Amino acid sequence: MDVETQKTSRRPRADSIRNRERLLEAAREVFSAGGPGASLEAVARKAGVGIGTLYRHFPTREAIFQAVYRREVDEMVELADRLATEPDPADALKRWMHASVRMVATKRGMLAALSPVMDGSTEFFADTSKRLMSAISGLLDRGVAAGRLRDDITADELMRAFLGICYIPEKPGWQDTVVRLLDVFVDGLATDRDVRKSG
């Protein structure tokens, strides 16, 4: 195969990858703004591709919802991995929770749009939930091992508390309130009760 043929054979794949990335970015924006009623045609327009291209990548509405949600999970898992090197595991846990709150705050419409795939009985949701649980468990375990966090709470309990605080009724100042409550909660887990403000 000559060089020109190789370039030609690679080009469709590169274009396909770019189109998929554009579609996912567009979907995040459109779902965030439009919620569950957002149209796939709007996603395609935002991405600068035809609706046929969208359906080639994502044959069903559920497929693109799943891909968007999986990307959100990937980002939170990657953040947990990066925070694993932070010197203070309690601060690392706070920072992960703060980032999660920002995601929820900016993407409430998208989360509503994703509700069709967020069914605990589905294999997809079970897999993504397991990955998120593993991320928060790793941060908690590191804090316990370092003697910074109490050892009498499980990752499941921590996640339940996090979600319970995150989904308090939305009012003006909601994000600041949630972050403050999460900080109070994590400070309560600290073995030395060293309450301090962290970013």
CSV table of C-alpha atoms in Angstrom, one decimal:
chain,number,residue,atom,x,y,z
A,1,MET,CA,0.0,0.0,0.0
A,2,ASP,CA,1.5,3.3,-1.0
A,3,VAL,CA,1.6,6.5,1.1
A,4,GLU,CA,-1.3,8.2,-0.6
A,5,THR,CA,-3.5,5.1,-0.1
A,6,GLN,CA,-2.5,4.9,3.5
A,7,LYS,CA,-3.5,8.5,4.0
A,8,THR,CA,-6.8,8.0,2.3
A,9,SER,CA,-7.6,4.9,4.3
A,10,ARG,CA,-6.8,6.7,7.6
A,11,ARG,CA,-8.8,9.8,6.8
A,12,PRO,CA,-12.3,8.4,7.2
A,13,ARG,CA,-11.3,7.0,10.6
A,14,ALA,CA,-9.9,10.4,11.7
A,15,ASP,CA,-13.0,12.2,10.4
A,16,SER,CA,-15.2,9.7,12.2
A,17,ILE,CA,-13.4,10.2,15.5
A,18,ARG,CA,-13.6,14.0,15.2
A,19,ASN,CA,-17.3,13.8,14.4
A,20,ARG,CA,-18.0,11.6,17.4
A,21,GLU,CA,-16.1,14.0,19.7
A,22,ARG,CA,-18.1,17.0,18.3
A,23,LEU,CA,-21.3,15.1,18.8
A,24,LEU,CA,-20.6,14.3,22.4
A,25,GLU,CA,-19.5,17.9,23.2
A,26,ALA,CA,-22.6,19.2,21.4
A,27,ALA,CA,-24.8,16.7,23.2
A,28,ARG,CA,-23.5,17.8,26.6
A,29,GLU,CA,-24.3,21.4,25.8
A,30,VAL,CA,-27.7,20.8,24.2
A,31,PHE,CA,-28.8,18.4,27.0
A,32,SER,CA,-27.6,20.8,29.7
A,33,ALA,CA,-29.7,23.6,28.2
A,34,GLY,CA,-32.7,21.6,26.9
A,35,GLY,CA,-33.1,18.7,29.3
A,36,PRO,CA,-35.0,15.6,28.3
A,37,GLY,CA,-36.9,17.4,25.6
A,38,ALA,CA,-33.8,18.4,23.7
A,39,SER,CA,-33.8,17.2,20.1
A,40,LEU,CA,-31.1,15.1,18.4
A,41,GLU,CA,-31.4,17.4,15.4
A,42,ALA,CA,-30.3,20.2,17.7
A,43,VAL,CA,-27.3,18.1,18.7
A,44,ALA,CA,-26.4,17.4,15.1
A,45,ARG,CA,-26.7,21.1,14.2
A,46,LYS,CA,-24.5,22.2,17.2
A,47,ALA,CA,-21.9,19.6,16.1
A,48,GLY,CA,-22.0,20.8,12.5
A,49,VAL,CA,-22.9,17.4,11.1
A,50,GLY,CA,-26.0,15.9,9.5
A,51,ILE,CA,-28.6,13.9,11.5
A,52,GLY,CA,-27.5,10.9,9.5
A,53,THR,CA,-24.0,11.2,10.8
A,54,LEU,CA,-25.3,11.3,14.4
A,55,TYR,CA,-27.4,8.1,13.9
A,56,ARG,CA,-24.4,6.4,12.4
A,57,HIS,CA,-22.5,7.0,15.6
A,58,PHE,CA,-25.5,6.7,18.0
A,59,PRO,CA,-28.3,4.6,16.5
A,60,THR,CA,-30.7,5.4,19.3
A,61,ARG,CA,-31.4,8.3,21.7
A,62,GLU,CA,-30.4,6.1,24.6
A,63,ALA,CA,-27.1,5.4,22.9
A,64,ILE,CA,-26.0,9.0,22.9
A,65,PHE,CA,-27.4,9.5,26.4
A,66,GLN,CA,-25.2,6.6,27.6
A,67,ALA,CA,-22.1,7.9,25.8
A,68,VAL,CA,-22.5,11.4,27.3
A,69,TYR,CA,-23.0,10.0,30.8
A,70,ARG,CA,-20.1,7.6,30.4
A,71,ARG,CA,-17.8,10.5,29.5
A,72,GLU,CA,-18.9,12.4,32.7
A,73,VAL,CA,-18.1,9.3,34.7
A,74,ASP,CA,-14.7,8.9,33.0
A,75,GLU,CA,-13.8,12.5,33.9
A,76,MET,CA,-14.7,11.9,37.6
A,77,VAL,CA,-12.8,8.7,37.7
A,78,GLU,CA,-9.7,10.4,36.1
A,79,LEU,CA,-10.0,13.2,38.7
A,80,ALA,CA,-10.0,10.7,41.5
A,81,ASP,CA,-6.8,9.1,40.1
A,82,ARG,CA,-5.1,12.5,39.9
A,83,LEU,CA,-6.1,13.4,43.4
A,84,ALA,CA,-4.7,10.2,44.8
A,85,THR,CA,-1.3,11.9,44.7
A,86,GLU,CA,-2.4,14.9,46.8
A,87,PRO,CA,-0.6,15.1,50.1
A,88,ASP,CA,-3.8,15.5,52.2
A,89,PRO,CA,-6.3,12.8,51.5
A,90,ALA,CA,-9.1,14.7,53.3
A,91,ASP,CA,-8.6,17.7,51.0
A,92,ALA,CA,-8.5,15.4,48.0
A,93,LEU,CA,-11.9,13.9,49.0
A,94,LYS,CA,-13.3,17.5,49.3
A,95,ARG,CA,-11.9,18.5,46.0
A,96,TRP,CA,-13.5,15.5,44.3
A,97,MET,CA,-16.8,16.3,45.8
A,98,HIS,CA,-16.6,19.9,44.9
A,99,ALA,CA,-15.9,19.0,41.3
A,100,SER,CA,-18.9,16.6,41.3
A,101,VAL,CA,-21.1,19.4,42.6
A,102,ARG,CA,-19.9,21.7,39.8
A,103,MET,CA,-20.8,19.0,37.3
A,104,VAL,CA,-24.3,18.7,38.8
A,105,ALA,CA,-24.8,22.4,39.0
A,106,THR,CA,-23.9,23.1,35.4
A,107,LYS,CA,-25.5,20.0,33.9
A,108,ARG,CA,-28.8,19.7,35.8
A,109,GLY,CA,-30.7,19.7,32.4
A,110,MET,CA,-28.3,17.1,31.1
A,111,LEU,CA,-28.8,14.8,34.1
A,112,ALA,CA,-32.6,15.1,33.6
A,113,ALA,CA,-32.1,14.1,29.9
A,114,LEU,CA,-30.0,11.1,31.0
A,115,SER,CA,-32.7,9.8,33.3
A,116,PRO,CA,-33.8,7.1,30.8
A,117,VAL,CA,-30.4,5.4,31.2
A,118,MET,CA,-30.1,5.9,34.9
A,119,ASP,CA,-32.0,2.8,35.8
A,120,GLY,CA,-30.3,0.7,38.5
A,121,SER,CA,-31.5,-2.5,36.9
A,122,THR,CA,-29.5,-1.9,33.7
A,123,GLU,CA,-26.0,-3.3,33.1
A,124,PHE,CA,-24.9,0.1,31.9
A,125,PHE,CA,-25.9,1.9,35.1
A,126,ALA,CA,-24.5,-0.9,37.3
A,127,ASP,CA,-21.1,-0.5,35.5
A,128,THR,CA,-20.9,3.3,35.8
A,129,SER,CA,-22.1,3.2,39.4
A,130,LYS,CA,-19.4,0.7,40.2
A,131,ARG,CA,-16.7,2.9,38.7
A,132,LEU,CA,-17.9,6.0,40.7
A,133,MET,CA,-18.1,3.9,43.8
A,134,SER,CA,-14.5,2.7,43.2
A,135,ALA,CA,-13.3,6.3,42.8
A,136,ILE,CA,-14.8,7.6,46.0
A,137,SER,CA,-13.8,4.4,47.8
A,138,GLY,CA,-10.2,4.8,46.8
A,139,LEU,CA,-10.2,8.4,48.2
A,140,LEU,CA,-11.8,7.3,51.4
A,141,ASP,CA,-9.5,4.3,51.9
A,142,ARG,CA,-6.5,6.5,51.4
A,143,GLY,CA,-7.7,8.9,54.0
A,144,VAL,CA,-8.3,6.1,56.5
A,145,ALA,CA,-4.9,4.5,55.8
A,146,ALA,CA,-3.3,7.9,56.4
A,147,GLY,CA,-5.1,8.2,59.7
A,148,ARG,CA,-6.9,11.4,58.5
A,149,LEU,CA,-10.4,10.0,58.2
A,150,ARG,CA,-12.5,7.8,60.4
A,151,ASP,CA,-12.7,4.1,59.6
A,152,ASP,CA,-16.3,3.6,60.7
A,153,ILE,CA,-17.9,4.8,57.5
A,154,THR,CA,-18.2,2.8,54.2
A,155,ALA,CA,-17.9,4.1,50.7
A,156,ASP,CA,-21.5,3.3,50.1
A,157,GLU,CA,-22.5,5.4,53.1
A,158,LEU,CA,-20.3,8.2,52.0
A,159,MET,CA,-21.8,8.1,48.5
A,160,ARG,CA,-25.3,8.1,49.9
A,161,ALA,CA,-24.5,11.1,52.1
A,162,PHE,CA,-22.9,12.9,49.1
A,163,LEU,CA,-26.0,12.4,46.9
A,164,GLY,CA,-28.4,13.3,49.7
A,165,ILE,CA,-26.6,16.6,50.2
A,166,CYS,CA,-26.3,17.2,46.5
A,167,TYR,CA,-30.0,16.9,45.8
A,168,ILE,CA,-31.4,19.3,48.3
A,169,PRO,CA,-34.0,21.6,46.8
A,170,GLU,CA,-32.5,24.0,44.4
A,171,LYS,CA,-32.6,27.6,45.6
A,172,PRO,CA,-30.5,30.7,45.0
A,173,GLY,CA,-27.0,30.0,46.3
A,174,TRP,CA,-27.6,26.2,46.0
A,175,GLN,CA,-24.1,25.4,44.9
A,176,ASP,CA,-22.4,27.3,47.7
A,177,THR,CA,-24.7,25.7,50.3
A,178,VAL,CA,-24.0,22.2,49.0
A,179,VAL,CA,-20.3,22.7,49.0
A,180,ARG,CA,-20.4,24.1,52.5
A,181,LEU,CA,-22.5,21.2,53.8
A,182,LEU,CA,-20.1,18.7,52.1
A,183,ASP,CA,-17.1,20.4,53.8
A,184,VAL,CA,-18.9,20.2,57.2
A,185,PHE,CA,-19.6,16.5,56.5
A,186,VAL,CA,-16.0,15.6,55.5
A,187,ASP,CA,-14.6,17.7,58.4
A,188,GLY,CA,-16.8,15.5,60.7
A,189,LEU,CA,-15.0,12.5,59.3
A,190,ALA,CA,-11.6,13.9,60.1
A,191,THR,CA,-9.9,12.0,62.9
A,192,ASP,CA,-8.3,15.2,64.3
A,193,ARG,CA,-11.4,17.4,63.6
A,194,ASP,CA,-9.1,19.9,62.0
A,195,VAL,CA,-11.8,22.1,60.4
A,196,ARG,CA,-10.4,24.3,57.8
A,197,LYS,CA,-11.5,25.8,54.5
A,198,SER,CA,-10.2,24.0,51.4
A,199,GLY,CA,-10.5,24.6,47.7
